Amino acid sequence: MTDTDEAALGIGEVSARTGLATHTLRFYEDEGLLAEVRRNAAGRRVYTREDVDWLRVCAKLRASGMPLPEIRRYVELVREGPGNEAERYELLHGHETRVRQQMADLQEALDTIHGKVTLYARHLAAGTADQLWRDGPACEEPAAR
Amino acid sequence: MTDTDEAALGIGEVSARTGLATHTLRFYEDEGLLAEVRRNAAGRRVYTREDVDWLRVCAKLRASGMPLPEIRRYVELVREGPGNEAERYELLHGHETRVRQQMADLQEALDTIHGKVTLYARHLAAGTADQLWRDGPACEEPAAR
DNA sequence: TTAGGAGTTCAAGTCGACTTGAGGTCAAGC
DNA sequence: GCTTGACCTCAAGTCGACTTGAACTCCTAA
């Protein structure tokens, strides 16, 4: 359970190491996110260290919103072997661009939210919170700014 | 269509101004994200400028992942009037925290992705892309770094 | 030898946020 | 008078990514 593992892990151990539920691990396999996982005599999945590394990458890709079909496509390209590196690059680079855009959008939303939060904080601290709205729910700040 | 609008807008115009589909505008209303919208003689929705401002805020909140029930809760608090500013603050501040966390997660994923992207870019430029994988799909980079 | 726990498969359910669609009303322009 | 287009309501469908559940097989330890 420490680090004395011989690079052959059961699904439960992989779950613990990747943070993905066992059901999710099987689901990812069905979805083609891993090459077929090996089995032992009893038909149980046996994961390698590389499987775990790749699953961790998958988790990151998912965390950044890459759709499963796109991850699968990437796996397929890698499995096809050398010669399609340009397409792999396109795939990842395109995703990177989307993630950056997403972060920009998020930052913009954050600015709006943080503006309101500091407004509240200021008025709560000054005890003048009840002066925040003169007229209706909509105009918390007269005209942004 | 310019800015000659008299603060009384039809759903189509609001859709154009907020980027939300007309169906979505009705849906948000059903979900309690707006106080009841006024209607004209024919029963059609008539939005005010404040409605539009608020909808734009809603769009930002949604863009940052705030769930509809939480936005509704916020609207309710505002509608209840002065006295609950602390709870409003909690709500928004809590969301701000989650958004910041989300951005941190995203940044972490981005680092992983960008690492791979630059790796590909380098090898593609050098014409050595086919040397990237010696052994299986999993270990693209020997040990991260 | 029996109870547990960890696996297995396959099917179905869930969740949130919309989106789509059917069927109807109304005012304006030809 | 008749079509067109914007609007209305209410119900149902979609989408992605899991999650849950039922029914079964193993292996191990008491």
Tab-separated table of C-alpha atoms (C1' of nucleotides) in Angstrom:
chain	number	residue	atom	x	y	z
A	1	MET	CA	0.000	0.000	0.000
A	2	THR	CA	3.014	2.254	0.426
A	3	ASP	CA	5.145	2.362	-2.682
A	4	THR	CA	6.099	-1.263	-2.648
A	5	ASP	CA	3.774	-1.961	-5.548
A	6	GLU	CA	5.039	-4.074	-8.385
A	7	ALA	CA	3.426	-2.067	-11.159
A	8	ALA	CA	0.471	-4.439	-11.221
A	9	LEU	CA	-2.540	-2.875	-9.596
A	10	GLY	CA	-6.129	-3.866	-9.071
A	11	ILE	CA	-8.942	-1.550	-9.962
A	12	GLY	CA	-9.423	-0.523	-6.354
A	13	GLU	CA	-5.834	0.568	-5.974
A	14	VAL	CA	-5.967	2.461	-9.236
A	15	SER	CA	-9.116	4.140	-8.042
A	16	ALA	CA	-7.348	5.242	-4.891
A	17	ARG	CA	-4.341	6.505	-6.834
A	18	THR	CA	-6.235	8.414	-9.501
A	19	GLY	CA	-9.232	9.582	-7.574
A	20	LEU	CA	-11.512	8.030	-10.193
A	21	ALA	CA	-14.285	5.700	-9.035
A	22	THR	CA	-13.944	2.058	-10.048
A	23	HIS	CA	-17.123	2.408	-12.046
A	24	THR	CA	-15.580	5.364	-13.825
A	25	LEU	CA	-12.447	3.387	-14.622
A	26	ARG	CA	-14.522	0.680	-16.296
A	27	PHE	CA	-16.564	3.314	-18.022
A	28	TYR	CA	-13.444	5.015	-19.410
A	29	GLU	CA	-12.210	1.689	-20.668
A	30	ASP	CA	-15.522	1.035	-22.424
A	31	GLU	CA	-15.278	4.477	-23.947
A	32	GLY	CA	-11.897	3.632	-25.390
A	33	LEU	CA	-9.839	5.970	-23.246
A	34	LEU	CA	-7.363	3.218	-22.475
A	35	ALA	CA	-6.048	0.500	-24.658
A	36	GLU	CA	-7.594	-2.745	-23.507
A	37	VAL	CA	-6.591	-3.366	-19.919
A	38	ARG	CA	-5.009	-6.710	-19.179
A	39	ARG	CA	-6.748	-9.309	-17.045
A	40	ASN	CA	-5.517	-11.906	-14.613
A	41	ALA	CA	-6.563	-15.557	-14.539
A	42	ALA	CA	-9.799	-14.697	-12.789
A	43	GLY	CA	-10.750	-12.139	-15.422
A	44	ARG	CA	-9.973	-9.165	-13.243
A	45	ARG	CA	-8.360	-6.003	-14.526
A	46	VAL	CA	-4.664	-5.561	-13.906
A	47	TYR	CA	-3.373	-2.059	-14.461
A	48	THR	CA	0.210	-1.094	-15.172
A	49	ARG	CA	1.990	1.956	-13.884
A	50	GLU	CA	1.679	3.531	-17.329
A	51	ASP	CA	-2.054	2.971	-17.235
A	52	VAL	CA	-2.168	4.934	-14.027
A	53	ASP	CA	-0.020	7.731	-15.440
A	54	TRP	CA	-2.239	7.976	-18.461
A	55	LEU	CA	-5.372	7.972	-16.314
A	56	ARG	CA	-3.966	10.877	-14.391
A	57	VAL	CA	-3.486	12.732	-17.638
A	58	CYS	CA	-7.050	11.851	-18.580
A	59	ALA	CA	-8.238	13.281	-15.305
A	60	LYS	CA	-6.471	16.544	-16.078
A	61	LEU	CA	-7.863	16.667	-19.578
A	62	ARG	CA	-11.346	16.048	-18.235
A	63	ALA	CA	-10.859	18.624	-15.493
A	64	SER	CA	-10.136	21.136	-18.209
A	65	GLY	CA	-13.284	20.169	-20.058
A	66	MET	CA	-11.976	18.066	-22.894
A	67	PRO	CA	-14.827	15.830	-24.068
A	68	LEU	CA	-14.374	12.064	-23.882
A	69	PRO	CA	-14.570	11.570	-27.673
A	70	GLU	CA	-11.692	13.966	-28.122
A	71	ILE	CA	-9.574	12.199	-25.549
A	72	ARG	CA	-10.382	8.942	-27.270
A	73	ARG	CA	-9.308	10.392	-30.594
A	74	TYR	CA	-5.990	11.358	-29.079
A	75	VAL	CA	-5.489	7.865	-27.694
A	76	GLU	CA	-6.231	6.409	-31.084
A	77	LEU	CA	-3.661	8.624	-32.732
A	78	VAL	CA	-1.008	7.624	-30.251
A	79	ARG	CA	-1.910	3.983	-30.713
A	80	GLU	CA	-1.601	4.291	-34.469
A	81	GLY	CA	2.056	5.084	-33.925
A	82	PRO	CA	4.418	7.617	-35.468
A	83	GLY	CA	3.362	9.711	-38.433
A	84	ASN	CA	0.394	11.641	-37.109
A	85	GLU	CA	2.171	13.893	-34.646
A	86	ALA	CA	0.889	16.987	-36.415
A	87	GLU	CA	-2.696	15.946	-35.815
A	88	ARG	CA	-1.986	15.180	-32.184
A	89	TYR	CA	-0.450	18.597	-31.851
A	90	GLU	CA	-3.498	20.222	-33.451
A	91	LEU	CA	-5.794	18.404	-31.080
A	92	LEU	CA	-3.958	19.391	-27.938
A	93	HIS	CA	-3.179	22.877	-29.099
A	94	GLY	CA	-6.807	23.468	-30.009
A	95	HIS	CA	-7.842	22.370	-26.584
A	96	GLU	CA	-5.251	24.561	-24.954
A	97	THR	CA	-6.687	27.523	-26.809
A	98	ARG	CA	-10.184	26.706	-25.597
A	99	VAL	CA	-8.983	26.384	-22.028
A	100	ARG	CA	-7.285	29.755	-22.193
A	101	GLN	CA	-10.475	31.273	-23.541
A	102	GLN	CA	-12.419	29.645	-20.753
A	103	MET	CA	-10.062	31.094	-18.194
A	104	ALA	CA	-10.446	34.524	-19.720
A	105	ASP	CA	-14.248	34.225	-19.545
A	106	LEU	CA	-13.983	33.047	-15.996
A	107	GLN	CA	-11.763	35.958	-15.109
A	108	GLU	CA	-14.290	38.343	-16.582
A	109	ALA	CA	-17.106	36.819	-14.569
A	110	LEU	CA	-14.884	36.896	-11.532
A	111	ASP	CA	-14.383	40.624	-11.948
A	112	THR	CA	-18.129	41.166	-11.892
A	113	ILE	CA	-18.596	38.961	-8.875
A	114	HIS	CA	-15.666	40.356	-6.984
A	115	GLY	CA	-16.944	43.846	-7.633
A	116	LYS	CA	-20.200	42.990	-5.921
A	117	VAL	CA	-18.471	41.154	-3.119
A	118	THR	CA	-16.241	44.073	-2.233
A	119	LEU	CA	-19.200	46.420	-2.466
A	120	TYR	CA	-21.019	44.324	0.110
A	121	ALA	CA	-17.953	43.977	2.260
A	122	ARG	CA	-17.435	47.702	2.332
A	123	HIS	CA	-21.007	48.545	3.213
A	124	LEU	CA	-21.298	45.770	5.756
A	125	ALA	CA	-18.149	47.011	7.453
A	126	ALA	CA	-19.430	50.583	7.438
A	127	GLY	CA	-22.863	49.524	8.629
A	128	THR	CA	-24.460	51.115	5.591
A	129	ALA	CA	-25.471	47.965	3.811
A	130	ASP	CA	-29.136	48.908	3.828
A	131	GLN	CA	-28.365	51.880	1.612
A	132	LEU	CA	-27.205	49.647	-1.157
A	133	TRP	CA	-30.466	49.416	-3.056
A	134	ARG	CA	-32.731	52.309	-3.557
A	135	ASP	CA	-34.900	50.736	-6.109
A	136	GLY	CA	-35.311	47.161	-7.167
A	137	PRO	CA	-33.266	44.059	-7.431
A	138	ALA	CA	-31.690	44.922	-10.702
A	139	CYS	CA	-29.587	47.993	-10.138
A	140	GLU	CA	-27.154	47.142	-7.433
A	141	GLU	CA	-24.547	49.288	-8.964
A	142	PRO	CA	-25.929	52.361	-10.753
A	143	ALA	CA	-24.136	51.616	-13.968
A	144	ALA	CA	-21.408	49.116	-13.299
A	145	ARG	CA	-18.115	51.053	-12.851
B	1	MET	CA	-32.114	49.313	-32.857
B	2	THR	CA	-29.323	51.746	-32.050
B	3	ASP	CA	-29.700	53.174	-28.594
B	4	THR	CA	-32.977	54.907	-29.189
B	5	ASP	CA	-34.817	52.336	-27.117
B	6	GLU	CA	-37.317	53.509	-24.567
B	7	ALA	CA	-36.437	51.034	-21.830
B	8	ALA	CA	-39.337	48.809	-22.858
B	9	LEU	CA	-38.116	45.849	-24.812
B	10	GLY	CA	-39.661	42.777	-26.335
B	11	ILE	CA	-38.236	39.365	-25.677
B	12	GLY	CA	-36.535	39.298	-29.055
B	13	GLU	CA	-34.679	42.514	-28.382
B	14	VAL	CA	-33.648	41.321	-24.950
B	15	SER	CA	-32.414	38.128	-26.504
B	16	ALA	CA	-30.286	40.124	-28.909
B	17	ARG	CA	-28.923	42.314	-26.125
B	18	THR	CA	-28.112	39.552	-23.653
B	19	GLY	CA	-27.163	36.745	-25.970
B	20	LEU	CA	-29.712	34.494	-24.271
B	21	ALA	CA	-32.221	32.635	-26.440
B	22	THR	CA	-35.840	33.686	-26.054
B	23	HIS	CA	-36.629	30.209	-24.792
B	24	THR	CA	-33.918	30.626	-22.216
B	25	LEU	CA	-35.331	33.965	-21.103
B	26	ARG	CA	-38.727	32.375	-20.457
B	27	PHE	CA	-37.037	29.452	-18.783
B	28	TYR	CA	-35.087	31.739	-16.443
B	29	GLU	CA	-38.297	33.521	-15.572
B	30	ASP	CA	-40.002	30.206	-14.750
B	31	GLU	CA	-37.031	29.335	-12.615
B	32	GLY	CA	-37.494	32.498	-10.622
B	33	LEU	CA	-34.343	34.257	-11.790
B	34	LEU	CA	-36.277	37.423	-12.471
B	35	ALA	CA	-39.083	38.977	-10.572
B	36	GLU	CA	-42.211	38.488	-12.630
B	37	VAL	CA	-41.770	40.259	-15.927
B	38	ARG	CA	-44.480	42.718	-16.887
B	39	ARG	CA	-46.781	42.062	-19.800
B	40	ASN	CA	-48.468	44.304	-22.309
B	41	ALA	CA	-52.153	44.215	-23.270
B	42	ALA	CA	-51.565	41.245	-25.517
B	43	GLY	CA	-49.907	39.252	-22.749
B	44	ARG	CA	-46.426	39.646	-24.141
B	45	ARG	CA	-43.382	40.194	-21.991
B	46	VAL	CA	-42.086	43.716	-21.653
B	47	TYR	CA	-38.612	43.978	-20.188
B	48	THR	CA	-37.127	47.028	-18.528
B	49	ARG	CA	-33.575	48.207	-18.782
B	50	GLU	CA	-32.962	46.908	-15.273
B	51	ASP	CA	-34.228	43.498	-16.310
B	52	VAL	CA	-31.636	43.481	-19.052
B	53	ASP	CA	-28.877	44.585	-16.694
B	54	TRP	CA	-29.787	41.876	-14.269
B	55	LEU	CA	-29.935	39.279	-17.025
B	56	ARG	CA	-26.445	40.245	-18.029
B	57	VAL	CA	-25.337	39.663	-14.459
B	58	CYS	CA	-27.119	36.315	-14.516
B	59	ALA	CA	-25.250	35.425	-17.672
B	60	LYS	CA	-21.967	36.165	-15.926
B	61	LEU	CA	-22.935	34.156	-12.885
B	62	ARG	CA	-23.913	31.239	-15.076
B	63	ALA	CA	-20.740	31.572	-17.119
B	64	SER	CA	-18.839	31.150	-13.897
B	65	GLY	CA	-20.823	28.041	-13.016
B	66	MET	CA	-23.205	29.305	-10.380
B	67	PRO	CA	-26.189	26.917	-10.324
B	68	LEU	CA	-29.632	28.320	-11.080
B	69	PRO	CA	-31.011	27.578	-7.586
B	70	GLU	CA	-28.250	29.663	-6.074
B	71	ILE	CA	-28.906	32.576	-8.372
B	72	ARG	CA	-32.583	32.297	-7.498
B	73	ARG	CA	-31.735	32.371	-3.829
B	74	TYR	CA	-29.782	35.555	-4.341
B	75	VAL	CA	-32.682	37.147	-6.197
B	76	GLU	CA	-35.015	36.194	-3.377
B	77	LEU	CA	-32.749	37.794	-0.814
B	78	VAL	CA	-32.577	41.008	-2.770
B	79	ARG	CA	-36.340	40.988	-3.203
B	80	GLU	CA	-36.847	40.538	0.509
B	81	GLY	CA	-35.229	43.923	0.984
B	82	PRO	CA	-32.688	45.264	3.462
B	83	GLY	CA	-31.589	43.209	6.432
B	84	ASN	CA	-30.063	40.131	4.851
B	85	GLU	CA	-26.993	41.717	3.315
B	86	ALA	CA	-24.709	39.429	5.264
B	87	GLU	CA	-26.293	36.370	3.711
B	88	ARG	CA	-26.049	37.882	0.250
B	89	TYR	CA	-22.409	38.558	0.903
B	90	GLU	CA	-21.845	34.968	2.017
B	91	LEU	CA	-23.507	33.664	-1.089
B	92	LEU	CA	-21.467	35.733	-3.497
B	93	HIS	CA	-18.255	35.399	-1.583
B	94	GLY	CA	-18.642	31.642	-1.421
B	95	HIS	CA	-19.118	31.544	-5.131
B	96	GLU	CA	-16.126	33.754	-5.704
B	97	THR	CA	-14.026	31.310	-3.726
B	98	ARG	CA	-15.231	28.408	-5.812
B	99	VAL	CA	-14.485	30.267	-9.015
B	100	ARG	CA	-10.964	31.028	-7.876
B	101	GLN	CA	-10.472	27.374	-7.050
B	102	GLN	CA	-11.806	26.412	-10.430
B	103	MET	CA	-9.353	28.752	-12.097
B	104	ALA	CA	-6.510	27.257	-10.117
B	105	ASP	CA	-7.552	23.739	-11.193
B	106	LEU	CA	-7.816	24.926	-14.744
B	107	GLN	CA	-4.378	26.460	-14.567
B	108	GLU	CA	-2.970	23.217	-13.300
B	109	ALA	CA	-4.548	21.278	-16.150
B	110	LEU	CA	-3.330	23.909	-18.539
B	111	ASP	CA	0.232	23.386	-17.361
B	112	THR	CA	-0.020	19.699	-18.157
B	113	ILE	CA	-1.520	20.349	-21.547
B	114	HIS	CA	0.841	23.136	-22.440
B	115	GLY	CA	3.763	20.934	-21.491
B	116	LYS	CA	2.670	18.364	-24.029
B	117	VAL	CA	1.897	20.973	-26.637
B	118	THR	CA	5.337	22.533	-26.446
B	119	LEU	CA	6.914	19.095	-26.489
B	120	TYR	CA	5.118	18.356	-29.745
B	121	ALA	CA	5.906	21.748	-31.168
B	122	ARG	CA	9.582	21.331	-30.449
B	123	HIS	CA	9.851	17.896	-31.956
B	124	LEU	CA	7.734	18.760	-34.948
B	125	ALA	CA	9.935	21.761	-35.641
B	126	ALA	CA	13.073	19.664	-35.273
B	127	GLY	CA	11.648	16.873	-37.398
B	128	THR	CA	12.157	14.409	-34.578
B	129	ALA	CA	8.532	13.898	-33.673
B	130	ASP	CA	8.705	10.168	-34.359
B	131	GLN	CA	11.179	9.772	-31.532
B	132	LEU	CA	8.642	10.900	-28.992
B	133	TRP	CA	7.361	7.503	-27.971
B	134	ARG	CA	9.543	4.561	-27.484
B	135	ASP	CA	7.036	2.391	-25.756
B	136	GLY	CA	3.298	2.745	-25.435
B	137	PRO	CA	0.699	5.420	-25.335
B	138	ALA	CA	1.126	6.174	-21.704
B	139	CYS	CA	4.583	7.525	-21.216
B	140	GLU	CA	4.878	10.538	-23.433
B	141	GLU	CA	7.107	12.280	-20.999
B	142	PRO	CA	9.396	10.019	-19.009
B	143	ALA	CA	8.313	11.431	-15.692
B	144	ALA	CA	6.433	14.613	-16.241
B	145	ARG	CA	8.852	17.452	-15.317
C	1	DT	C1'	-18.289	-23.645	5.152
C	2	DT	C1'	-19.701	-19.702	5.251
C	3	DA	C1'	-19.437	-14.859	5.361
C	4	DG	C1'	-17.018	-11.004	3.498
C	5	DG	C1'	-15.092	-8.157	0.369
C	6	DA	C1'	-13.488	-7.070	-4.131
C	7	DG	C1'	-14.269	-7.908	-8.564
C	8	DT	C1'	-17.246	-8.778	-12.897
C	9	DT	C1'	-21.157	-7.525	-16.681
C	10	DC	C1'	-24.956	-5.155	-18.491
C	11	DA	C1'	-28.810	-2.085	-18.146
C	12	DA	C1'	-30.960	1.736	-16.436
C	13	DG	C1'	-31.211	6.011	-13.857
C	14	DT	C1'	-29.711	10.796	-12.730
C	15	DC	C1'	-28.578	15.653	-13.065
C	16	DG	C1'	-28.598	20.364	-14.705
C	17	DA	C1'	-29.525	23.435	-18.059
C	18	DC	C1'	-31.299	24.030	-21.728
C	19	DT	C1'	-33.583	22.977	-26.387
C	20	DT	C1'	-37.112	21.442	-29.302
C	21	DG	C1'	-41.624	20.993	-30.714
C	22	DA	C1'	-46.581	21.260	-31.152
C	23	DG	C1'	-50.302	24.080	-31.315
C	24	DG	C1'	-52.345	28.621	-30.603
C	25	DT	C1'	-52.839	34.089	-30.459
C	26	DC	C1'	-52.230	38.552	-32.291
C	27	DA	C1'	-50.939	42.821	-35.129
C	28	DA	C1'	-49.256	44.429	-39.372
C	29	DG	C1'	-48.611	44.689	-44.171
C	30	DC	C1'	-49.969	43.228	-48.905
D	1	DG	C1'	-58.990	38.511	-46.219
D	2	DC	C1'	-54.677	36.257	-45.618
D	3	DT	C1'	-50.101	35.346	-44.848
D	4	DT	C1'	-46.070	36.271	-42.062
D	5	DG	C1'	-43.516	36.725	-38.082
D	6	DA	C1'	-43.105	37.423	-33.349
D	7	DC	C1'	-44.886	35.976	-29.455
D	8	DC	C1'	-47.421	32.735	-26.156
D	9	DT	C1'	-47.891	28.002	-23.152
D	10	DC	C1'	-46.915	23.519	-21.856
D	11	DA	C1'	-44.724	19.145	-22.449
D	12	DA	C1'	-41.150	16.436	-23.846
D	13	DG	C1'	-36.542	15.546	-25.547
D	14	DT	C1'	-31.420	16.002	-25.425
D	15	DC	C1'	-26.663	15.816	-23.964
D	16	DG	C1'	-22.543	14.339	-21.550
D	17	DA	C1'	-20.574	12.087	-18.010
D	18	DC	C1'	-21.193	9.585	-14.820
D	19	DT	C1'	-23.726	6.807	-11.106
D	20	DT	C1'	-26.559	3.263	-9.415
D	21	DG	C1'	-28.218	-1.172	-9.183
D	22	DA	C1'	-28.991	-6.044	-9.794
D	23	DA	C1'	-27.169	-10.420	-10.221
D	24	DC	C1'	-23.098	-13.129	-10.441
D	25	DT	C1'	-18.044	-14.992	-9.568
D	26	DC	C1'	-13.933	-15.391	-6.907
D	27	DC	C1'	-10.662	-15.700	-3.122
D	28	DT	C1'	-9.570	-15.460	1.674
D	29	DA	C1'	-9.818	-15.841	6.453
D	30	DA	C1'	-12.374	-17.266	10.631
